[in-house]
mmCIF file of C-alpha atoms in Angstrom:
data_model
loop_
_atom_site.group_PDB
_atom_site.id
_atom_site.type_symbol
_atom_site.label_atom_id
_atom_site.label_comp_id
_atom_site.label_asym_id
_atom_site.label_seq_id
_atom_site.Cartn_x
_atom_site.Cartn_y
_atom_site.Cartn_z
ATOM 1 C CA MET A 91 -15.034 -15.273 14.299
ATOM 2 C CA VAL A 92 -16.945 -13.672 11.426
ATOM 3 C CA GLU A 93 -15.029 -13.296 8.144
ATOM 4 C CA LYS A 94 -14.946 -9.698 7.052
ATOM 5 C CA SER A 95 -15.940 -8.857 3.552
ATOM 6 C CA PHE A 96 -13.327 -7.766 0.959
ATOM 7 C CA GLU A 97 -15.023 -4.363 0.830
ATOM 8 C CA SER A 98 -14.907 -3.720 4.587
ATOM 9 C CA VAL A 99 -11.180 -4.611 4.800
ATOM 10 C CA LEU A 100 -10.573 -2.433 1.665
ATOM 11 C CA ILE A 101 -12.136 0.517 3.537
ATOM 12 C CA GLU A 102 -10.384 -0.168 6.814
ATOM 13 C CA GLN A 103 -6.998 -0.589 5.359
ATOM 14 C CA CYS A 104 -6.922 1.598 2.185
ATOM 15 C CA ALA A 105 -8.925 4.731 3.243
ATOM 16 C CA PRO A 106 -5.914 7.016 2.807
ATOM 17 C CA THR A 107 -5.316 5.803 -0.706
ATOM 18 C CA LEU A 108 -9.017 6.044 -1.630
ATOM 19 C CA ALA A 109 -9.084 9.579 -0.138
ATOM 20 C CA GLY A 110 -6.152 10.673 -2.228
ATOM 21 C CA MET A 111 -3.841 11.224 0.818
ATOM 22 C CA LYS A 112 -1.392 8.371 0.073
ATOM 23 C CA PRO A 113 -0.259 6.679 -3.096
ATOM 24 C CA ALA A 114 -0.844 3.072 -1.859
ATOM 25 C CA ASN A 115 -1.959 0.795 0.776
ATOM 26 C CA MET A 116 -2.038 -2.966 1.139
ATOM 27 C CA PHE A 117 -3.848 -5.524 3.297
ATOM 28 C CA ILE A 118 -4.023 -9.201 3.874
ATOM 29 C CA PHE A 119 -7.295 -10.837 3.057
ATOM 30 C CA LYS A 120 -8.045 -14.357 4.314
ATOM 31 C CA SER A 121 -10.400 -16.454 2.397
ATOM 32 C CA CYS A 122 -10.682 -20.055 1.309
ATOM 33 C CA GLY A 123 -12.126 -18.991 -2.013
ATOM 34 C CA ARG A 124 -9.132 -18.128 -4.339
ATOM 35 C CA ARG A 125 -11.318 -17.434 -7.395
ATOM 36 C CA ALA A 126 -13.580 -15.175 -5.498
ATOM 37 C CA VAL A 127 -10.725 -13.194 -4.076
ATOM 38 C CA TYR A 128 -9.189 -12.639 -7.530
ATOM 39 C CA ALA A 129 -12.648 -11.782 -8.917
ATOM 40 C CA LYS A 130 -13.126 -9.170 -6.149
ATOM 41 C CA ALA A 131 -9.750 -7.624 -6.823
ATOM 42 C CA ASP A 132 -10.356 -7.519 -10.540
ATOM 43 C CA CYS A 133 -13.930 -6.109 -10.041
ATOM 44 C CA TRP A 134 -12.658 -3.352 -7.790
ATOM 45 C CA SER A 135 -9.730 -2.540 -10.042
ATOM 46 C CA CYS A 136 -12.211 -2.038 -12.984
ATOM 47 C CA ARG A 137 -14.559 0.081 -10.830
ATOM 48 C CA LEU A 138 -11.767 2.290 -9.454
ATOM 49 C CA GLU A 139 -9.869 2.693 -12.702
ATOM 50 C CA PRO A 140 -11.747 5.866 -13.679
ATOM 51 C CA TYR A 141 -10.297 7.432 -10.559
ATOM 52 C CA GLY A 142 -6.760 6.367 -11.373
ATOM 53 C CA ILE A 143 -6.726 3.575 -8.805
ATOM 54 C CA ALA A 144 -5.765 -0.092 -9.375
ATOM 55 C CA VAL A 145 -6.123 -3.189 -7.165
ATOM 56 C CA CYS A 146 -3.912 -6.268 -7.530
ATOM 57 C CA ILE A 147 -2.829 -9.252 -5.534
ATOM 58 C CA LEU A 148 0.863 -9.214 -4.938
ATOM 59 C CA LYS A 149 1.174 -12.576 -3.062
ATOM 60 C CA GLU A 150 -0.942 -15.557 -2.250
ATOM 61 C CA CYS A 151 -0.053 -17.957 0.529
ATOM 62 C CA GLY A 152 -2.502 -20.595 1.625
ATOM 63 C CA GLY A 153 -5.831 -18.852 2.217
ATOM 64 C CA SER A 154 -4.165 -15.391 2.589
ATOM 65 C CA PHE A 155 -3.844 -12.821 -0.119
ATOM 66 C CA LEU A 156 -1.675 -9.709 -0.035
ATOM 67 C CA VAL A 157 -3.852 -7.074 -1.799
ATOM 68 C CA TYR A 158 -2.272 -3.875 -3.037
ATOM 69 C CA VAL A 159 -4.301 -0.830 -3.823
ATOM 70 C CA TYR A 160 -2.565 2.045 -5.485
ATOM 71 C CA ARG A 161 -2.950 5.254 -7.468
ATOM 72 C CA LYS A 162 -1.223 4.603 -10.816
ATOM 73 C CA ALA A 163 -0.056 7.938 -11.814
ATOM 74 C CA TRP A 164 1.276 8.759 -8.330
ATOM 75 C CA LEU A 165 3.082 5.515 -8.121
ATOM 76 C CA ASP A 166 4.613 6.076 -11.634
ATOM 77 C CA ARG A 167 5.911 9.466 -10.518
ATOM 78 C CA ILE A 168 7.460 7.927 -7.334
ATOM 79 C CA ILE A 169 9.096 5.088 -9.314
ATOM 80 C CA LYS A 170 10.413 7.411 -12.010
ATOM 81 C CA SER A 171 11.825 10.104 -9.685
ATOM 82 C CA PRO A 172 15.561 10.052 -10.345
ATOM 83 C CA MET A 173 16.773 9.155 -6.792
ATOM 84 C CA ILE A 174 14.253 6.410 -6.290
ATOM 85 C CA SER A 175 14.624 5.083 -9.900
ATOM 86 C CA SER A 176 18.371 4.926 -9.332
ATOM 87 C CA PHE A 177 18.012 3.052 -6.078
ATOM 88 C CA LEU A 178 15.444 0.580 -7.464
ATOM 89 C CA THR A 179 17.481 -0.052 -10.656
ATOM 90 C CA GLY A 180 20.564 -0.614 -8.453
ATOM 91 C CA ILE A 181 18.778 -3.468 -6.637
ATOM 92 C CA GLY A 182 17.464 -5.058 -9.847
ATOM 93 C CA TYR A 183 14.173 -3.432 -10.652
ATOM 94 C CA ASP A 184 13.065 -2.198 -14.065
ATOM 95 C CA THR A 185 11.550 1.295 -13.547
ATOM 96 C CA VAL A 186 10.135 1.742 -16.981
ATOM 97 C CA SER A 187 6.627 1.567 -15.443
ATOM 98 C CA SER A 188 5.016 0.890 -12.102
ATOM 99 C CA GLY A 189 3.397 -2.188 -13.582
ATOM 100 C CA ILE A 190 6.728 -3.804 -14.393
ATOM 101 C CA ALA A 191 8.178 -2.851 -10.990
ATOM 102 C CA LEU A 192 5.081 -4.226 -9.227
ATOM 103 C CA THR A 193 5.496 -7.551 -10.989
ATOM 104 C CA GLN A 194 9.052 -7.668 -9.859
ATOM 105 C CA LEU A 195 8.053 -6.701 -6.264
ATOM 106 C CA SER A 196 5.473 -9.517 -6.371
ATOM 107 C CA ASP A 197 8.107 -12.006 -7.500
ATOM 108 C CA ARG A 198 10.425 -10.881 -4.650
ATOM 109 C CA LEU A 199 7.599 -11.336 -2.158
ATOM 110 C CA CYS A 200 6.880 -14.761 -3.550
ATOM 111 C CA LEU A 201 10.479 -16.039 -3.334
ATOM 112 C CA LYS A 202 10.334 -16.066 0.369
ATOM 113 C CA LYS A 203 14.086 -15.565 0.688
ATOM 114 C CA GLU A 204 14.306 -12.209 2.349
ATOM 115 C CA PHE A 205 11.419 -9.725 2.718
ATOM 116 C CA PRO A 206 11.895 -6.886 0.167
ATOM 117 C CA HIS A 207 11.893 -3.953 2.513
ATOM 118 C CA GLU A 208 11.987 -1.581 -0.475
ATOM 119 C CA ILE A 209 8.169 -2.173 -0.363
ATOM 120 C CA GLY A 210 8.018 1.073 1.619
ATOM 121 C CA ILE A 211 8.740 2.986 -1.559
ATOM 122 C CA PHE A 212 5.732 1.369 -3.162
ATOM 123 C CA LEU A 213 3.538 2.420 -0.197
ATOM 124 C CA GLY A 214 4.714 6.054 -0.496
ATOM 125 C CA TYR A 215 6.899 6.170 2.616
ATOM 126 C CA PRO A 216 9.702 8.795 2.669
ATOM 127 C CA PHE A 217 12.583 7.462 0.685
ATOM 128 C CA PHE A 218 15.250 8.317 3.306
ATOM 129 C CA ASP A 219 13.242 6.513 6.007
ATOM 130 C CA VAL A 220 12.945 3.383 3.783
ATOM 131 C CA LEU A 221 16.789 3.532 3.130
ATOM 132 C CA SER A 222 17.424 3.976 6.883
ATOM 133 C CA PHE A 223 15.114 1.142 7.726
ATOM 134 C CA ILE A 224 17.057 -1.119 5.421
ATOM 135 C CA GLU A 225 20.462 0.084 6.729
ATOM 136 C CA ASN A 226 19.386 -0.142 10.408
ATOM 137 C CA ASN A 227 17.537 -3.514 10.001
ATOM 138 C CA GLY A 228 14.367 -1.803 11.385
ATOM 139 C CA ARG A 229 16.077 -0.558 14.508
ATOM 140 C CA ASN A 230 17.015 2.951 15.779
ATOM 141 C CA TYR A 231 13.975 4.663 14.504
ATOM 142 C CA VAL A 232 12.658 7.927 16.133
ATOM 143 C CA PHE A 233 8.899 7.259 15.633
ATOM 144 C CA CYS A 234 6.787 4.246 14.652
ATOM 145 C CA GLY A 235 3.388 4.789 13.080
ATOM 146 C CA TYR A 236 2.434 3.702 9.608
ATOM 147 C CA TRP A 237 6.124 3.306 8.966
ATOM 148 C CA LYS A 238 9.325 3.541 11.039
ATOM 149 C CA ALA A 239 10.569 7.114 10.671
ATOM 150 C CA TYR A 240 14.241 7.970 11.090
ATOM 151 C CA PHE A 241 13.815 11.628 10.248
ATOM 152 C CA ASN A 242 11.112 14.207 11.105
ATOM 153 C CA PRO A 243 9.191 12.382 13.770
ATOM 154 C CA SER A 244 6.649 15.252 14.068
ATOM 155 C CA VAL A 245 5.880 14.980 10.328
ATOM 156 C CA ALA A 246 5.493 11.141 10.669
ATOM 157 C CA ARG A 247 3.324 11.488 13.662
ATOM 158 C CA LYS A 248 1.124 14.086 11.962
ATOM 159 C CA ARG A 249 0.735 11.948 8.870
ATOM 160 C CA THR A 250 -0.056 8.848 10.909
ATOM 161 C CA ASP A 251 -2.706 10.729 12.797
ATOM 162 C CA GLN A 252 -4.201 11.944 9.506
ATOM 163 C CA TYR A 253 -4.295 8.435 8.082
ATOM 164 C CA LYS A 254 -5.891 7.061 11.193
ATOM 165 C CA LYS A 255 -8.485 9.796 11.287
ATOM 166 C CA CYS A 256 -9.292 9.220 7.632
ATOM 167 C CA ALA A 257 -9.581 5.440 8.125
ATOM 168 C CA GLY A 258 -11.930 6.031 11.062
ATOM 169 C CA ILE A 259 -14.132 8.384 9.194
ATOM 170 C CA TYR A 260 -14.206 6.149 6.130
ATOM 171 C CA LYS A 261 -15.070 3.073 8.275
ATOM 172 C CA ARG A 262 -17.972 4.848 10.043
ATOM 173 C CA MET A 263 -19.342 6.164 6.717
ATOM 174 C CA PHE A 264 -19.150 2.688 5.113
ATOM 175 C CA GLU A 265 -20.693 1.039 8.088
ATOM 176 C CA SER A 266 -23.603 3.497 8.053
ATOM 177 C CA GLY A 267 -24.365 2.758 4.458
ATOM 178 C CA THR A 268 -22.204 5.095 2.247
ATOM 179 C CA PRO A 269 -21.193 3.187 -0.829
ATOM 180 C CA ILE A 270 -17.385 2.884 -1.524
ATOM 181 C CA MET A 271 -17.751 4.698 -4.763
ATOM 182 C CA ARG A 272 -18.970 7.866 -2.933
ATOM 183 C CA LEU A 273 -15.923 7.725 -0.774
ATOM 184 C CA ILE A 274 -13.386 7.939 -3.642
ATOM 185 C CA VAL A 275 -11.566 11.142 -4.250
ATOM 186 C CA ALA A 276 -10.543 11.658 -7.834
ATOM 187 C CA ALA A 277 -6.910 12.055 -8.762
#
């Protein structure tokens, strides 16, 4: 099996964020070169910063890295919205900034006790779907696409279709030679 490049996985998994349709995506990148993965993440974070996009590694386990790609201003708005801020504060997060909250999310991911299902908030999933997922232990959903939806299945289906279409278009463009920087939609 051929190892995919960091860039090809970035395009395949994060196209909706790069296109400005979604506040964040994440992916697992497998590599035996720890330093190289961190260097790639740092390099892309610097290159994408003028577009308001950041790249960070939330968790490392063996040769697998959980890479998080997000639009900073959008995530800040989500984290600071009163309802979400209240929820996150209630479960121990500091919502002063998305950077602090992401550090705490990373810590929770690395503790390996229980998976932090509030991660859906950090991926831009509808708040009430995230709450319902937690309350229902992932069961009783009405639609499963990018996330498990408990309300508005038609909206979730439409959004999932849009994300998949975007990912397909971006992948084809990248594979036919379009540089990543030409695929970024400014905030």
